[in-house]
Amino acid sequence: EAPTALPEAQIAAFEPPPITQKQQTGQLADASWSGLNDYDDTDLKPLATDAVTAVHTEGRFPLSGTNGEPEAEAPDLEVKKYGTLFTSFSFFPVVRLDRYVERRGNRAETRFASRTAGETLLRNTKVGVYMSSREILEGLSLLGGLLVAPTSGDADGLGDFFAPDNLLDLERDAFLRFDYSRGFGFIPQRWSPQVSVELFNVRRNVDNGLTIEEFPCTACFPDTTLADLSYGLWEADVAARAKVNRNLLVEAGYRYSPYTVITKRFFSKEAQITIPESSARYFIGRSYRLKAYFEARHPYRNADVIPEGLRAEAGYEYENGRLLESFDIEDGILVPGYESAKNHRFTLDARYGLRLPGTPLGGAHGLGFRLRGSTILGDAVDDFYNDYVGGLIGARGYPFYALGGNETLWLQASYLVPLFPDIGEQVLFAYFDKLYARLYADAALAWSGPWPGLDAVRKDVGAELRLGIGSFYLFPSAVFLSATYGLDAFDFQLDEGFVTPDGSTTVRYGNEVQWHFGVLFDFDL
């Protein structure tokens, strides 16, 4: 007898319960609360202490009877309080290419040694490892990493390379982060903050990075003495975050930043003695901050590439800092001089997304708007404290350091349209989901002191491809490629003592295309 054809499967549309979603209105319908409060749970029974729903010690689960009760012959199960259980440590080898050192071969850069392309590549290469572990219920997690530049030292051989002094002198990037979210017994669980502790250490070596003006004799013209420098940046950050409601998160934090500059040994032509290696604090900063994060977005199929709703963060930071201003030679010793500053900074970063009606090419399309600004109250301070709104995280038509100042303002408008909204192809470990295009325009302004006027606004236009991928059936991957053209050309005046490879004291930005490429977990940039 021929088999009977099965009825066609019916796919029911799924709409998540409103109570599980971030609400744009900030309020839930009364029916949502009533459904939870009036739910009939009288059929639930207390958990037995000898056999029920606990995991068997050998990893098996018991079968249940017809009424949800455990069978009489349930194996030797026991209920016990959960104990802290961590995953094993995961280690990820890392190779990273930085661009701190470039090839030098111009008369204007006589302080720096010339390098071949191969030597430059080796000098900029860092190798290392990231490691992580976490508590199963996310109560405590640990993330850390260490990268070093093997060719940034002065070792003459293999033995010298592994000498402790040389290893500690290599350029490095190290960080360690702890997150604790199990709450505190003396604070109700709803209000218990999540606490994070972060430690950072960065070291950079600069050949002939220090210039000292000396007078070898009374009637002599000034002469310049060069010395090697090393910068060691340490930073410790402690933050506590608490959720006020489903849309609002607040944070309080403290940051301590002792930055060190190490001057290598050099010969003073004026004092006619060798100045020994010395170390001084380059910057000593103590910062206190308060921040608030608000999010009211609507989740839907393409919310990763076209967010719908509002997300904003606002903050206040007070920083008491002492910045190294100059060095003087006194009695054969380098003596640092500091400049103190107390800064009050306010910041705002808001993003709003709007999904438009219709489905061109079979997918959603929409608009995006972003406003970001910062200000330091009072008179202008040293540009060491500047904020920046250029580069990858700002107006991409200009390099990062091209748009910096005590005051900043950045506006962006964008339109997002699908190219291939439902690719649905699996290739090895990657699932290719969708491809979108983003067209955008920026207007950015950065200044210190008096208002510079609208003539100082820098504008750009650009286009970006956004490819949504799922990796290993678990990790979201956001791949983007953008090209941005700066519409305004302007000259940036370099600080005293700095010149370009062709000897100029200014750098021209704008009227060129800036390319950016990246792989992240989502399209936050």
Short mmCIF file of C-alpha atoms in Angstrom, two decimals:
data_model
loop_
_atom_site.label_atom_id
_atom_site.label_comp_id
_atom_site.label_asym_id
_atom_site.label_seq_id
_atom_site.Cartn_x
_atom_site.Cartn_y
_atom_site.Cartn_z
CA GLU A 1 0.00 0.00 0.00
CA ALA A 2 1.34 3.40 -0.99
CA PRO A 3 2.30 5.60 1.95
CA THR A 4 -0.07 8.40 2.82
CA ALA A 5 1.28 11.84 1.99
CA LEU A 6 2.06 13.94 5.01
CA PRO A 7 0.25 17.26 5.31
CA GLU A 8 2.27 20.34 4.40
CA ALA A 9 4.09 21.78 7.39
CA GLN A 10 2.66 24.97 8.76
CA ILE A 11 5.15 27.54 10.04
CA ALA A 12 3.73 29.75 12.74
CA ALA A 13 4.95 33.31 13.05
CA PHE A 14 6.79 33.93 16.32
CA GLU A 15 6.49 37.17 18.25
CA PRO A 16 8.53 37.29 21.49
CA PRO A 17 6.58 38.22 24.64
CA PRO A 18 6.76 41.99 25.21
CA ILE A 19 8.05 41.53 28.75
CA THR A 20 11.25 39.95 27.43
CA GLN A 21 12.08 42.88 25.15
CA LYS A 22 13.55 46.33 25.69
CA GLN A 23 10.61 48.72 25.45
CA GLN A 24 10.84 51.95 23.48
CA THR A 25 8.06 53.44 25.60
CA GLY A 26 9.61 52.33 28.88
CA GLN A 27 6.27 50.81 30.01
CA LEU A 28 4.72 47.36 29.61
CA ALA A 29 1.10 46.71 28.81
CA ASP A 30 -0.97 45.78 31.86
CA ALA A 31 -1.89 42.51 30.18
CA SER A 32 1.76 41.43 30.18
CA TRP A 33 1.99 41.75 33.94
CA SER A 34 -1.41 40.14 34.45
CA GLY A 35 -0.42 37.14 32.39
CA LEU A 36 2.57 36.54 34.64
CA ASN A 37 0.91 37.32 37.98
CA ASP A 38 -2.24 35.26 37.28
CA TYR A 39 -0.49 32.20 35.83
CA ASP A 40 -1.76 28.94 37.35
CA ASP A 41 1.24 27.11 38.78
CA THR A 42 -0.60 24.94 41.33
CA ASP A 43 0.52 21.79 39.52
CA LEU A 44 4.14 22.46 40.45
CA LYS A 45 5.43 20.48 43.41
CA PRO A 46 8.39 21.05 45.73
CA LEU A 47 11.72 19.66 44.64
CA ALA A 48 12.45 16.34 46.30
CA THR A 49 15.76 15.93 48.05
CA ASP A 50 16.45 12.40 46.88
CA ALA A 51 15.53 12.27 43.18
CA VAL A 52 14.32 14.95 40.74
CA THR A 53 15.56 17.19 37.98
CA ALA A 54 19.12 17.28 39.31
CA VAL A 55 21.80 16.04 36.96
CA HIS A 56 22.95 12.51 37.63
CA THR A 57 26.47 12.23 38.86
CA GLU A 58 27.36 10.29 35.70
CA GLY A 59 25.82 12.91 33.40
CA ARG A 60 22.43 11.16 32.78
CA PHE A 61 18.95 12.60 33.37
CA PRO A 62 16.03 10.59 34.89
CA LEU A 63 12.87 9.92 32.93
CA SER A 64 9.64 11.51 34.16
CA GLY A 65 6.26 9.93 34.70
CA THR A 66 3.06 10.90 32.97
CA ASN A 67 2.31 13.73 35.40
CA GLY A 68 5.80 15.15 35.41
CA GLU A 69 6.72 13.31 38.62
CA PRO A 70 9.93 11.27 38.78
CA GLU A 71 9.68 7.53 38.37
CA ALA A 72 10.04 5.48 41.53
CA GLU A 73 13.16 3.79 40.23
CA ALA A 74 15.04 7.04 39.66
CA PRO A 75 18.79 6.43 40.05
CA ASP A 76 20.95 7.84 42.81
CA LEU A 77 20.36 11.55 42.32
CA GLU A 78 20.96 14.23 44.87
CA VAL A 79 20.13 17.90 45.13
CA LYS A 80 22.89 20.13 46.38
CA LYS A 81 23.75 23.78 46.35
CA TYR A 82 25.62 24.96 43.26
CA GLY A 83 29.33 25.42 43.78
CA THR A 84 31.64 27.61 41.77
CA LEU A 85 32.67 25.85 38.57
CA PHE A 86 35.06 27.35 36.04
CA THR A 87 35.75 26.43 32.45
CA SER A 88 39.28 25.36 31.62
CA PHE A 89 41.65 28.08 30.44
CA SER A 90 41.51 28.82 26.70
CA PHE A 91 44.63 30.12 24.96
CA PHE A 92 44.65 31.91 21.59
CA PRO A 93 47.97 32.59 19.83
CA VAL A 94 48.13 36.07 18.28
CA VAL A 95 50.28 37.72 15.61
CA ARG A 96 49.71 41.46 15.13
CA LEU A 97 51.26 44.01 12.78
CA ASP A 98 51.49 47.58 14.10
CA ARG A 99 52.79 50.68 12.37
CA TYR A 100 54.72 52.50 15.06
CA VAL A 101 57.98 52.43 13.09
CA GLU A 102 58.34 53.40 9.42
CA ARG A 103 61.19 53.32 6.96
CA ARG A 104 63.34 56.43 7.35
CA GLY A 105 65.73 57.68 4.71
CA ASN A 106 65.11 61.40 4.36
CA ARG A 107 67.36 64.26 5.35
CA ALA A 108 64.60 65.73 7.52
CA GLU A 109 64.55 62.65 9.73
CA THR A 110 68.22 62.32 10.58
CA ARG A 111 67.32 61.38 14.17
CA PHE A 112 65.93 58.03 13.00
CA ALA A 113 67.84 55.16 11.44
CA SER A 114 66.92 54.01 7.94
CA ARG A 115 65.42 50.52 7.65
CA THR A 116 64.73 48.15 4.80
CA ALA A 117 61.19 46.92 4.14
CA GLY A 118 62.02 43.59 5.83
CA GLU A 119 63.52 45.26 8.88
CA THR A 120 60.48 47.53 9.19
CA LEU A 121 58.13 44.55 8.97
CA LEU A 122 60.00 42.67 11.70
CA ARG A 123 60.19 45.75 13.90
CA ASN A 124 56.42 46.25 13.74
CA THR A 125 55.46 42.61 14.32
CA LYS A 126 54.14 41.53 17.72
CA VAL A 127 53.52 37.96 18.85
CA GLY A 128 51.80 36.70 21.95
CA VAL A 129 48.75 34.99 23.40
CA TYR A 130 45.28 35.78 24.75
CA MET A 131 43.77 33.64 27.50
CA SER A 132 40.34 33.42 29.11
CA SER A 133 38.28 31.49 31.63
CA ARG A 134 34.85 32.04 33.13
CA GLU A 135 32.53 30.73 35.79
CA ILE A 136 29.75 28.62 34.23
CA LEU A 137 26.95 30.94 35.42
CA GLU A 138 28.91 34.06 34.41
CA GLY A 139 29.44 35.10 38.02
CA LEU A 140 33.15 35.66 37.43
CA SER A 141 35.17 35.85 34.23
CA LEU A 142 38.82 36.45 33.40
CA LEU A 143 40.37 37.71 30.17
CA GLY A 144 44.01 38.59 29.60
CA GLY A 145 46.70 38.88 26.98
CA LEU A 146 50.36 39.65 26.32
CA LEU A 147 51.98 40.71 23.03
CA VAL A 148 55.67 41.56 22.59
CA ALA A 149 57.80 42.89 19.72
CA PRO A 150 60.82 40.53 19.59
CA THR A 151 63.00 42.89 17.50
CA SER A 152 62.44 46.02 19.61
CA GLY A 153 65.39 45.32 21.95
CA ASP A 154 69.16 45.62 21.63
CA ALA A 155 70.18 41.99 22.05
CA ASP A 156 73.44 40.97 20.34
CA GLY A 157 72.73 37.23 20.46
CA LEU A 158 70.34 34.52 21.62
CA GLY A 159 71.67 34.62 25.17
CA ASP A 160 71.28 38.37 25.41
CA PHE A 161 67.75 38.15 23.98
CA PHE A 162 66.54 35.88 26.81
CA ALA A 163 68.29 37.91 29.49
CA PRO A 164 65.66 39.28 31.92
CA ASP A 165 66.77 42.90 31.38
CA ASN A 166 66.28 42.62 27.61
CA LEU A 167 62.91 40.85 27.86
CA LEU A 168 61.60 43.58 30.15
CA ASP A 169 62.85 46.25 27.71
CA LEU A 170 60.90 44.85 24.73
CA GLU A 171 57.85 46.69 23.50
CA ARG A 172 54.71 45.03 24.84
CA ASP A 173 50.94 45.26 25.17
CA ALA A 174 49.53 43.52 28.24
CA PHE A 175 46.08 43.57 29.80
CA LEU A 176 44.06 41.68 32.40
CA ARG A 177 40.35 42.00 33.15
CA PHE A 178 38.17 40.53 35.92
CA ASP A 179 34.37 40.74 35.85
CA TYR A 180 32.29 39.91 38.93
CA SER A 181 28.49 39.76 38.70
CA ARG A 182 27.29 37.51 41.53
CA GLY A 183 26.14 40.43 43.65
CA PHE A 184 26.71 41.26 47.30
CA GLY A 185 24.79 39.74 50.18
CA PHE A 186 24.14 43.06 51.92
CA ILE A 187 22.59 44.63 48.78
CA PRO A 188 19.34 43.30 47.22
CA GLN A 189 20.08 41.26 44.12
CA ARG A 190 18.17 43.67 41.90
CA TRP A 191 20.51 46.54 42.86
CA SER A 192 23.76 44.64 43.31
CA PRO A 193 26.30 46.10 40.88
CA GLN A 194 28.51 44.23 38.47
CA VAL A 195 32.14 45.02 39.21
CA SER A 196 35.05 44.99 36.75
CA VAL A 197 38.78 45.47 37.37
CA GLU A 198 41.06 46.19 34.41
CA LEU A 199 44.85 46.44 34.29
CA PHE A 200 46.82 47.66 31.26
CA ASN A 201 50.52 48.04 30.47
CA VAL A 202 51.99 49.36 27.23
CA ARG A 203 55.68 49.96 26.48
CA ARG A 204 57.10 51.79 23.44
CA ASN A 205 60.77 52.36 22.57
CA VAL A 206 61.78 55.47 20.58
CA ASP A 207 65.29 55.79 19.17
CA ASN A 208 66.67 59.34 19.62
CA GLY A 209 63.26 60.38 20.90
CA LEU A 210 64.57 63.08 23.26
CA THR A 211 66.22 66.30 22.04
CA ILE A 212 68.05 68.50 24.53
CA GLU A 213 69.35 71.96 23.65
CA GLU A 214 72.84 72.45 25.06
CA PHE A 215 75.56 75.11 24.97
CA PRO A 216 78.98 73.37 24.79
CA CYS A 217 80.76 76.70 25.50
CA THR A 218 79.92 80.28 26.35
CA ALA A 219 80.44 81.61 22.83
CA CYS A 220 79.08 78.52 21.05
CA PHE A 221 75.82 78.28 19.17
CA PRO A 222 73.19 75.98 20.72
CA ASP A 223 73.74 72.31 19.97
CA THR A 224 71.25 69.43 20.09
CA THR A 225 71.87 66.23 22.01
CA LEU A 226 69.79 63.13 21.28
CA ALA A 227 68.85 60.33 23.67
CA ASP A 228 66.76 57.17 23.38
CA LEU A 229 63.42 57.05 25.19
CA SER A 230 61.06 54.36 26.41
CA TYR A 231 57.47 55.03 27.42
CA GLY A 232 55.78 52.78 29.94
CA LEU A 233 52.04 53.28 30.34
CA TRP A 234 50.29 51.65 33.30
CA GLU A 235 46.60 51.99 33.98
CA ALA A 236 44.21 50.50 36.53
CA ASP A 237 40.47 50.91 36.17
CA VAL A 238 37.70 49.88 38.59
CA ALA A 239 34.03 50.20 37.64
CA ALA A 240 30.68 49.25 39.15
CA ARG A 241 27.58 48.99 36.94
CA ALA A 242 23.97 48.62 38.07
CA LYS A 243 20.75 48.31 36.09
CA VAL A 244 18.06 50.79 37.07
CA ASN A 245 15.43 49.25 34.77
CA ARG A 246 15.32 47.28 31.54
CA ASN A 247 16.38 50.35 29.54
CA LEU A 248 18.84 52.18 31.80
CA LEU A 249 22.27 51.21 33.15
CA VAL A 250 24.45 53.44 35.34
CA GLU A 251 28.19 53.20 36.01
CA ALA A 252 30.63 54.69 38.50
CA GLY A 253 34.36 54.26 38.01
CA TYR A 254 37.86 55.27 39.03
CA ARG A 255 41.02 55.22 36.90
CA TYR A 256 44.63 55.60 37.99
CA SER A 257 47.16 56.29 35.20
CA PRO A 258 50.88 56.48 36.08
CA TYR A 259 52.75 56.92 32.77
CA THR A 260 56.53 56.61 32.87
CA VAL A 261 59.26 57.88 30.54
CA ILE A 262 62.71 56.26 30.73
CA THR A 263 65.67 58.18 29.32
CA LYS A 264 68.58 55.99 28.25
CA ARG A 265 72.17 56.90 29.10
CA PHE A 266 73.72 59.64 26.93
CA PHE A 267 76.70 62.01 26.91
CA SER A 268 76.06 65.69 27.68
CA LYS A 269 78.22 68.03 25.58
CA GLU A 270 77.54 70.93 27.91
CA ALA A 271 78.27 69.16 31.21
CA GLN A 272 80.96 66.92 29.62
CA ILE A 273 79.70 63.94 31.59
CA THR A 274 77.66 60.84 30.86
CA ILE A 275 74.10 61.21 32.11
CA PRO A 276 72.95 57.87 33.56
CA GLU A 277 69.65 56.22 32.70
CA SER A 278 66.77 57.81 34.59
CA SER A 279 63.06 57.26 34.99
CA ALA A 280 60.34 59.84 35.64
CA ARG A 281 56.59 59.98 35.65
CA TYR A 282 55.42 61.28 32.27
CA PHE A 283 51.84 61.64 33.44
CA ILE A 284 50.08 60.97 36.74
CA GLY A 285 46.32 60.92 36.36
CA ARG A 286 43.45 60.18 38.71
CA SER A 287 40.01 60.12 37.16
CA TYR A 288 36.51 59.74 38.60
CA ARG A 289 33.53 59.20 36.31
CA LEU A 290 29.77 58.72 36.21
CA LYS A 291 28.05 57.36 33.11
CA ALA A 292 24.55 56.40 32.09
CA TYR A 293 23.62 54.03 29.25
CA PHE A 294 20.12 54.08 27.77
CA GLU A 295 18.80 51.64 25.17
CA ALA A 296 15.31 51.35 23.68
CA ARG A 297 15.58 49.33 20.49
CA HIS A 298 13.18 47.05 18.70
CA PRO A 299 14.55 43.57 17.94
CA TYR A 300 13.83 42.12 14.51
CA ARG A 301 15.46 40.01 11.79
CA ASN A 302 17.98 42.61 10.52
CA ALA A 303 18.49 44.63 13.70
CA ASP A 304 22.22 43.86 13.58
CA VAL A 305 22.77 45.87 10.38
CA ILE A 306 19.83 48.32 10.66
CA PRO A 307 19.18 49.05 14.34
CA GLU A 308 15.73 50.47 15.07
CA GLY A 309 15.35 52.73 18.10
CA LEU A 310 17.60 54.79 20.35
CA ARG A 311 20.83 54.02 22.17
CA ALA A 312 22.71 56.73 24.05
CA GLU A 313 25.39 57.17 26.67
CA ALA A 314 26.19 60.30 28.65
CA GLY A 315 29.05 60.80 31.07
CA TYR A 316 30.86 63.17 33.38
CA GLU A 317 34.56 62.75 34.24
CA TYR A 318 36.77 64.64 36.66
CA GLU A 319 40.49 64.15 36.09
CA ASN A 320 43.28 65.50 38.26
CA GLY A 321 46.47 65.13 36.22
CA ARG A 322 50.13 66.13 36.33
CA LEU A 323 51.78 66.17 32.89
CA LEU A 324 55.53 66.24 32.23
CA GLU A 325 56.40 69.58 30.64
CA SER A 326 60.20 69.59 30.27
CA PHE A 327 63.54 68.22 31.49
CA ASP A 328 66.41 70.21 32.97
CA ILE A 329 69.90 69.02 33.86
CA GLU A 330 70.77 69.85 37.47
CA ASP A 331 73.98 68.59 39.05
CA GLY A 332 74.33 65.95 36.34
CA ILE A 333 70.81 64.59 36.81
CA LEU A 334 67.76 65.01 34.62
CA VAL A 335 65.02 66.75 36.64
CA PRO A 336 61.43 66.65 35.33
CA GLY A 337 59.07 69.61 35.45
CA TYR A 338 55.28 69.08 35.65
CA GLU A 339 52.18 71.02 34.75
CA SER A 340 49.04 70.30 36.77
CA ALA A 341 45.49 70.38 35.41
CA LYS A 342 42.05 69.63 36.83
CA ASN A 343 39.58 68.86 34.06
CA HIS A 344 35.82 68.46 34.08
CA ARG A 345 34.68 66.70 30.89
CA PHE A 346 31.14 65.99 29.68
CA THR A 347 30.46 63.54 26.85
CA LEU A 348 27.39 62.45 24.88
CA ASP A 349 27.09 59.73 22.25
CA ALA A 350 23.60 59.02 20.83
CA ARG A 351 22.48 56.81 17.93
CA TYR A 352 19.02 56.58 16.45
CA GLY A 353 17.87 54.11 13.79
CA LEU A 354 14.68 54.25 11.75
CA ARG A 355 13.39 51.35 9.64
CA LEU A 356 11.64 52.58 6.50
CA PRO A 357 8.51 51.03 4.95
CA GLY A 358 8.93 48.50 2.18
CA THR A 359 11.45 45.78 1.37
CA PRO A 360 13.65 46.77 -1.58
CA LEU A 361 15.43 43.72 -3.01
CA GLY A 362 13.58 41.62 -0.43
CA GLY A 363 15.10 43.13 2.71
CA ALA A 364 14.60 45.91 5.22
CA HIS A 365 16.11 49.35 4.65
CA GLY A 366 16.42 52.34 6.92
CA LEU A 367 18.12 55.49 8.14
CA GLY A 368 20.69 56.03 10.86
CA PHE A 369 21.68 59.16 12.76
CA ARG A 370 24.50 59.72 15.22
CA LEU A 371 25.54 62.60 17.46
CA ARG A 372 28.72 62.60 19.50
CA GLY A 373 30.27 65.46 21.40
CA SER A 374 32.53 66.31 24.33
CA THR A 375 33.59 69.43 26.16
CA ILE A 376 36.10 70.38 28.88
CA LEU A 377 34.83 73.14 31.13
CA GLY A 378 36.95 76.25 31.63
CA ASP A 379 40.00 77.47 29.75
CA ALA A 380 41.83 75.44 27.11
CA VAL A 381 44.23 72.81 28.45
CA ASP A 382 47.20 70.92 26.98
CA ASP A 383 46.37 68.92 23.84
CA PHE A 384 47.41 65.79 25.74
CA TYR A 385 43.81 65.83 27.06
CA ASN A 386 42.24 66.20 23.61
CA ASP A 387 39.33 64.15 22.38
CA TYR A 388 39.33 62.93 18.76
CA VAL A 389 36.50 62.43 16.25
CA GLY A 390 38.37 61.25 13.15
CA GLY A 391 39.43 57.87 11.83
CA LEU A 392 37.65 54.54 12.14
CA ILE A 393 35.49 55.53 15.14
CA GLY A 394 34.56 58.98 13.82
CA ALA A 395 34.56 60.91 10.55
CA ARG A 396 36.41 58.39 8.43
CA GLY A 397 37.35 60.84 5.69
CA TYR A 398 40.21 62.08 7.91
CA PRO A 399 42.86 60.24 10.00
CA PHE A 400 42.26 59.85 13.72
CA TYR A 401 44.63 62.59 14.91
CA ALA A 402 43.52 65.06 12.23
CA LEU A 403 40.39 66.06 14.18
CA GLY A 404 41.25 66.62 17.83
CA GLY A 405 40.64 69.26 20.47
CA ASN A 406 39.37 70.05 23.94
CA GLU A 407 35.91 70.40 22.36
CA THR A 408 34.51 68.03 19.73
CA LEU A 409 31.28 67.60 17.79
CA TRP A 410 30.44 64.93 15.23
CA LEU A 411 27.21 64.41 13.27
CA GLN A 412 26.46 61.56 10.87
CA ALA A 413 23.51 60.59 8.68
CA SER A 414 23.37 57.27 6.85
CA TYR A 415 21.09 55.20 4.63
CA LEU A 416 21.23 51.39 4.68
CA VAL A 417 19.92 49.25 1.84
CA PRO A 418 20.10 45.48 1.22
CA LEU A 419 22.16 44.02 -1.60
CA PHE A 420 21.69 40.33 -0.77
CA PRO A 421 19.43 40.21 2.32
CA ASP A 422 19.18 36.41 2.54
CA ILE A 423 22.31 34.69 1.27
CA GLY A 424 21.88 31.55 3.38
CA GLU A 425 25.08 29.78 2.32
CA GLN A 426 27.35 27.65 4.50
CA VAL A 427 31.07 27.59 3.61
CA LEU A 428 33.22 25.50 5.96
CA PHE A 429 32.80 27.04 9.46
CA ALA A 430 31.06 30.23 8.23
CA TYR A 431 27.38 30.81 7.48
CA PHE A 432 26.93 33.78 5.12
CA ASP A 433 23.73 35.51 6.15
CA LYS A 434 23.32 38.87 4.40
CA LEU A 435 25.11 41.71 2.61
CA TYR A 436 24.06 45.34 3.05
CA ALA A 437 25.35 48.68 1.81
CA ARG A 438 25.58 51.86 3.89
CA LEU A 439 25.87 55.34 2.39
CA TYR A 440 26.81 58.06 4.86
CA ALA A 441 27.92 61.66 5.30
CA ASP A 442 29.79 63.21 8.26
CA ALA A 443 30.28 66.70 9.63
CA ALA A 444 32.92 67.00 12.37
CA LEU A 445 34.46 69.83 14.33
CA ALA A 446 37.27 69.82 16.90
CA TRP A 447 38.81 72.86 18.56
CA SER A 448 40.40 74.30 21.70
CA GLY A 449 39.66 77.76 23.00
CA PRO A 450 37.16 80.13 21.33
CA TRP A 451 34.49 78.87 18.91
CA PRO A 452 36.20 78.60 15.48
CA GLY A 453 33.06 79.14 13.39
CA LEU A 454 31.33 76.92 10.87
CA ASP A 455 34.19 77.35 8.40
CA ALA A 456 36.16 74.86 10.54
CA VAL A 457 33.60 72.07 10.01
CA ARG A 458 35.12 69.08 8.16
CA LYS A 459 32.78 67.11 5.91
CA ASP A 460 33.06 63.75 4.16
CA VAL A 461 30.96 61.21 2.27
CA GLY A 462 31.44 57.46 2.09
CA ALA A 463 30.09 54.01 1.34
CA GLU A 464 30.40 50.78 3.30
CA LEU A 465 29.66 47.11 2.69
CA ARG A 466 28.33 45.15 5.68
CA LEU A 467 28.54 41.36 5.52
CA GLY A 468 26.80 39.43 8.30
CA ILE A 469 28.32 36.00 9.05
CA GLY A 470 27.82 33.33 11.67
CA SER A 471 31.03 31.50 12.63
CA PHE A 472 31.10 27.96 14.06
CA TYR A 473 27.29 28.07 14.60
CA LEU A 474 27.90 30.25 17.65
CA PHE A 475 29.83 33.48 17.07
CA PRO A 476 28.30 36.41 15.15
CA SER A 477 30.85 37.99 12.81
CA ALA A 478 30.46 41.43 11.26
CA VAL A 479 32.76 42.13 8.29
CA PHE A 480 32.89 45.65 6.88
CA LEU A 481 34.80 47.54 4.18
CA SER A 482 34.41 51.30 3.77
CA ALA A 483 35.78 54.03 1.51
CA THR A 484 35.39 57.65 2.64
CA TYR A 485 36.34 60.85 0.83
CA GLY A 486 37.22 63.98 2.81
CA LEU A 487 35.56 66.98 1.15
CA ASP A 488 37.60 69.65 2.96
CA ALA A 489 41.36 70.04 2.61
CA PHE A 490 43.24 71.77 5.43
CA ASP A 491 46.76 72.06 6.83
CA PHE A 492 47.49 70.76 10.33
CA GLN A 493 50.32 72.53 12.17
CA LEU A 494 52.72 70.09 13.84
CA ASP A 495 54.09 70.72 17.32
CA GLU A 496 57.50 72.34 17.65
CA GLY A 497 60.29 69.91 16.86
CA PHE A 498 58.23 67.68 14.55
CA VAL A 499 58.57 67.61 10.77
CA THR A 500 57.31 65.43 7.92
CA PRO A 501 59.71 63.22 5.89
CA ASP A 502 60.04 66.01 3.33
CA GLY A 503 60.91 68.60 6.00
CA SER A 504 57.53 70.35 6.25
CA THR A 505 56.10 71.49 9.59
CA THR A 506 52.49 71.01 8.43
CA VAL A 507 50.46 68.04 7.21
CA ARG A 508 47.61 68.33 4.69
CA TYR A 509 44.45 66.31 5.27
CA GLY A 510 41.35 65.87 3.12
CA ASN A 511 40.61 65.52 -0.61
CA GLU A 512 41.62 61.87 -0.54
CA VAL A 513 39.99 58.48 0.04
CA GLN A 514 40.47 56.76 3.40
CA TRP A 515 39.92 52.97 3.45
CA HIS A 516 38.85 50.97 6.51
CA PHE A 517 38.33 47.24 6.94
CA GLY A 518 37.44 45.23 10.01
CA VAL A 519 35.98 42.05 11.50
CA LEU A 520 33.96 42.48 14.70
CA PHE A 521 31.09 40.76 16.51
CA ASP A 522 28.57 43.42 15.42
CA PHE A 523 28.34 46.66 13.44
CA ASP A 524 28.84 49.08 16.33
CA LEU A 525 31.27 51.36 14.49
#
